[in-house]
Amino acid sequence: MNAWTLTYDELSPDRAGLREALCTLGNGYFATRGATPEPHTDGSRRPGTYIAGCYNRLTSTVAGQEVENEDMVNAPDWLPLTFRVGDGPWFTTSEAHDDRVELDLRRGVLTRTCRVRDQAGRVTRMTQRRLVSMDDPHVAALEATLVPENWSGRLTVRSALDARVRNEGVRRYSLLRGDHLRPLDTGRDGPDAAGTGRTWLRAETATSRIRIALAARTSVDVQASDRGTLGEPVASAADGWVACDLGVDAAEGRVVQVEKVVALYTSRDTAISDDLTAAREAAARAGTFGEVLRRHTLAWERIWRSCAVDIGGGEGQLALNLHVFHLLQTVSPHTADLDVGVPARGLHGEAYRGHVFWDELFVFPFLDLRYPQTARALLRYRWRRLPQARAAAREAGLRGALFPWQSGSDGREETQVLHLNPRSGRWLPDNSRLQRHSGIAIAYNVWQHYRVTGDVTFLSDFGAELLLEIARMLASLTEFDEEAGRYRIRGVMGPDEYHDGMPDREEPGLDDNAYTNIMTVWVLMRALEVVEALPEWRSRDLREALELTPAELEEFRRITERMRVVFHDGVVSQFDGYAGLEELDWAGYRATYGDIHRLDRILEAEGDTCNRYRASKQADVLMLFFLLPAEEFARILCRLGYTCEPDLISRTIDYYLARTSHGSTLSSVVHAWVLADTDRESSWRFFLEALRSDIEDVQGGTTAEGIHLGAMAGTVDILTRCYTGLSTAEGVLRLDPLLPAELDCFTFRIRYRGHWGIEVSICEGRVAITVPPSDEPPLEVELSGRRVDVPPGHTRVMALHPAHGAPTGV
Ligand code: BGC
């Protein structure tokens, strides 16, 4: 099996959505799904091009209610390309046979080969290659090579741009409006004597008024000298579609080469005079397909040099490569220049409307250790939206900054108020905005970014402000319960979305969710540290500007000592009252329904609710052991005056593991992680499950609506940080490998402090660390507690204990 090529041998319509999502090409600025360039006979072609941060808001009427939704807009389609022979009909997908699609992950090129047979029996062999440039984020290109197999005659190629697209990629949303795009104008020049046609088109998003301009340069060439005469150009000006027809005299066995090079700009872009001029000029100067391809391939080569994780082929390597590929197509080095967040489903589909959730928690570790400037830009996206988050906090009667559960353009709460259960057909209230822990993820990322980069300037510039304002919100969320003598947080939701309230209580929300309470303590502890970590003058200025008084800081400290945590049956309770819930008949539900990933929908359709049961969608309490090393967790419990018995963690893991349906792909990532120390076999099973999430579409059809970015990034993180025990602190790179039996060799690279491209290779009981040549001081490495210095330009090899990685010698 080739671990760098994702292959589909036939284009079966029932898997079209999945294939289109997984064959998406992108560069962090925009991405285009793997839809075919030619039309479908039944008009069912669903192209999708999404530009990072390009949102639009519309109001729809659903179930008698007006609901407002902000969506990542499906941008004009740059792909359309078809052809015809003589005066025959334009080729559509139904005439294509022997289709084969190959996604080359190393070079970011999607190749499709097929044979087209028209009604008169004329057969044309076709190869299409396409790319979305990783070199120039505004450029994409499509090449088609046509070879008449049994005919000669006039061949006309039609290359179009189309702004008549709608957001209609998610069936569940079909009652919501999808008319986010308004065509503005179109135009064309040529074709000229060289056989090149130029077309352009402009559209505007309906309410956010973002102008999007596309310009295409299409050329047709015939192998050997005889180009033939060019046909009449066709253009349509008013209806959001513009095409250019280029005709040639084709001959049996002779290659006809078509190239379409496209540029895309929006009015949000920098360094332009206007979007249309920018697009037209960029399309004109991009060069040939071959030139665009060469630069694009070099850019991917550079990326893979820093980001490839080599597990020696075998099971999982293809999925792993696919994950790194799609992660970098969503957030790339180009993202560092943009004001965008991490869309949970990539730029790959319309699920969750392109919104930004807490999933960045799973993505940041990858970026911090490879593209810290991209990670920082993503944090700036949050920081720029502080005014909105402050207003949300005020409105909720809180202090500081309340970041939304779902974020889009301006950072207001974008979570819908109703959601559809497709199983029952009922629209239900959506309380997921009560997941106040979204701010915890941001604060955690701020702190980790600071720890990895060691950059106080980052804290001083904006990191500290972000963290302190979130800490303040969390502190104000607590209330002191005199009777219990403890702080409590009431009326929230944890990460487990199956529980949005108590079965016997009307108002939504839960009390004392362990994840929220304990992580609040953690954030407040970091807030106190941040105030100390800043230079004295900056700390003073910031406290003054935020009006953060010593009394407030003292309250932070008190909360970190008296927060309430609930326990039952010798484990940490997910929330207060959890112990009173019923046990679910897991075996019975599995036997009846088979796939119970979405137990919530099953129960609701039966007129029941998950709120009555000890049944979780995903890791909730266990998130604590995902984010906090065991010692840190124990220290927090001690600080709070609870005892952390030695087997509390493992008991708690087993307990919730038996009561989780894994209805989110994030769940297997977290379980693989928390089981890594104690049950390597199960950990590996969960890791493989996370690897399969998208490539096998394990959630039953959701990948077609967009990839699961958190799970993709999470798998890379499990290998490179969890199984290696990799951590960073005070400039030291620590490793404490504990590999699953199935993983005997793997290699990856990271960037740490001044050292770019540090190679870590763990193979057959040895760890080799290679530091590339530079003027930096030696890298300090600690392997299972033992220190070594690795000077730039050197490799150090250390042996691991066969059982779990304690070094036995150097
Ligand atoms: C999960 C959330 C996640 C969201 C977006 C939901 O299904 O429960 O934790 O943030 O998907 O990926």
GROMACS .gro file of N, CA and C and ligand atoms in nm, residues 343-345 352 355-360 362 405-406 435 437 494-498 598 617-619 663-667 699 707-711, ligand 1:
model
  117
  343PRO      N    1  -1.152   2.629   1.234
  343PRO     CA    2  -1.286   2.573   1.214
  343PRO      C    3  -1.286   2.423   1.245
  344ALA      N    4  -1.380   2.381   1.330
  344ALA     CA    5  -1.377   2.243   1.381
  344ALA      C    6  -1.381   2.139   1.268
  345ARG      N    7  -1.446   2.173   1.157
  345ARG     CA    8  -1.459   2.074   1.050
  345ARG      C    9  -1.375   2.111   0.929
  352TYR      N   10  -2.141   2.236   1.106
  352TYR     CA   11  -2.117   2.336   1.209
  352TYR      C   12  -2.087   2.473   1.150
  355HIS      N   13  -1.783   2.695   1.206
  355HIS     CA   14  -1.759   2.764   1.332
  355HIS      C   15  -1.637   2.711   1.407
  356VAL      N   16  -1.594   2.797   1.499
  356VAL     CA   17  -1.474   2.771   1.578
  356VAL      C   18  -1.520   2.731   1.718
  357PHE      N   19  -1.481   2.610   1.762
  357PHE     CA   20  -1.520   2.561   1.894
  357PHE      C   21  -1.396   2.555   1.984
  358TRP      N   22  -1.404   2.468   2.081
  358TRP     CA   23  -1.287   2.445   2.169
  358TRP      C   24  -1.187   2.349   2.107
  359ASP      N   25  -1.220   2.296   1.987
  359ASP     CA   26  -1.136   2.192   1.926
  359ASP      C   27  -0.992   2.236   1.904
  360GLU      N   28  -0.970   2.366   1.906
  360GLU     CA   29  -0.832   2.413   1.888
  360GLU      C   30  -0.740   2.362   1.999
  362PHE      N   31  -0.702   2.070   2.066
  362PHE     CA   32  -0.640   1.949   2.013
  362PHE      C   33  -0.541   1.983   1.900
  405TRP      N   34  -1.933   2.950   2.279
  405TRP     CA   35  -1.913   2.808   2.249
  405TRP      C   36  -1.882   2.793   2.101
  406GLN      N   37  -1.956   2.864   2.017
  406GLN     CA   38  -1.927   2.862   1.873
  406GLN      C   39  -1.897   3.005   1.829
  435GLN      N   40  -2.164   2.555   2.758
  435GLN     CA   41  -2.027   2.502   2.774
  435GLN      C   42  -1.931   2.618   2.794
  437HIS      N   43  -1.669   2.616   2.924
  437HIS     CA   44  -1.529   2.573   2.925
  437HIS      C   45  -1.455   2.612   2.797
  494GLY      N   46  -2.060   2.048   3.073
  494GLY     CA   47  -1.923   2.003   3.051
  494GLY      C   48  -1.907   1.965   2.905
  495PRO      N   49  -1.792   1.908   2.868
  495PRO     CA   50  -1.772   1.869   2.727
  495PRO      C   51  -1.871   1.762   2.680
  496ASP      N   52  -1.922   1.680   2.773
  496ASP     CA   53  -2.018   1.576   2.734
  496ASP      C   54  -2.153   1.640   2.701
  497GLU      N   55  -2.184   1.644   2.572
  497GLU     CA   56  -2.305   1.716   2.529
  497GLU      C   57  -2.434   1.636   2.552
  498TYR      N   58  -2.422   1.511   2.600
  498TYR     CA   59  -2.544   1.437   2.629
  498TYR      C   60  -2.614   1.488   2.754
  598ARG      N   61  -2.456   0.793   1.838
  598ARG     CA   62  -2.544   0.906   1.868
  598ARG      C   63  -2.663   0.858   1.950
  617LYS      N   64  -2.148   1.123   2.591
  617LYS     CA   65  -2.116   1.128   2.448
  617LYS      C   66  -1.965   1.114   2.428
  618GLN      N   67  -1.889   1.178   2.516
  618GLN     CA   68  -1.743   1.185   2.498
  618GLN      C   69  -1.677   1.206   2.633
  619ALA      N   70  -1.546   1.201   2.632
  619ALA     CA   71  -1.471   1.220   2.755
  619ALA      C   72  -1.508   1.354   2.818
  663GLY      N   73  -1.966   0.950   2.085
  663GLY     CA   74  -2.044   1.019   1.982
  663GLY      C   75  -1.971   1.139   1.925
  664SER      N   76  -1.850   1.164   1.972
  664SER     CA   77  -1.765   1.267   1.911
  664SER      C   78  -1.632   1.201   1.879
  665THR      N   79  -1.574   1.237   1.767
  665THR     CA   80  -1.445   1.177   1.730
  665THR      C   81  -1.334   1.218   1.829
  666LEU      N   82  -1.359   1.326   1.904
  666LEU     CA   83  -1.258   1.369   2.001
  666LEU      C   84  -1.242   1.265   2.112
  667SER      N   85  -1.348   1.186   2.131
  667SER     CA   86  -1.351   1.093   2.244
  667SER      C   87  -1.241   0.987   2.233
  699GLN      N   88  -1.834   0.793   1.208
  699GLN     CA   89  -1.956   0.849   1.269
  699GLN      C   90  -2.075   0.839   1.174
  707ILE      N   91  -1.419   1.740   0.754
  707ILE     CA   92  -1.332   1.654   0.834
  707ILE      C   93  -1.343   1.691   0.982
  708HIS      N   94  -1.290   1.605   1.067
  708HIS     CA   95  -1.289   1.631   1.211
  708HIS      C   96  -1.147   1.670   1.249
  709LEU      N   97  -1.124   1.799   1.250
  709LEU     CA   98  -0.988   1.849   1.263
  709LEU      C   99  -0.923   1.814   1.397
  710GLY      N  100  -1.004   1.820   1.504
  710GLY     CA  101  -0.951   1.789   1.637
  710GLY      C  102  -0.899   1.647   1.643
  711ALA      N  103  -0.976   1.553   1.586
  711ALA     CA  104  -0.934   1.413   1.589
  711ALA      C  105  -0.811   1.394   1.501
  811BGC     C1  106  -1.847   1.771   2.014
  811BGC     C2  107  -1.777   1.894   2.062
  811BGC     C3  108  -1.696   1.955   1.949
  811BGC     C4  109  -1.785   1.979   1.828
  811BGC     C5  110  -1.709   2.032   1.710
  811BGC     C6  111  -1.929   1.803   1.890
  811BGC     O1  112  -1.986   1.686   1.840
  811BGC     O2  113  -1.930   1.719   2.113
  811BGC     O3  114  -1.692   1.865   2.171
  811BGC     O4  115  -1.639   2.074   1.988
  811BGC     O5  116  -1.846   1.858   1.791
  811BGC     O6  117  -1.613   1.942   1.668
   0.00000   0.00000   0.00000
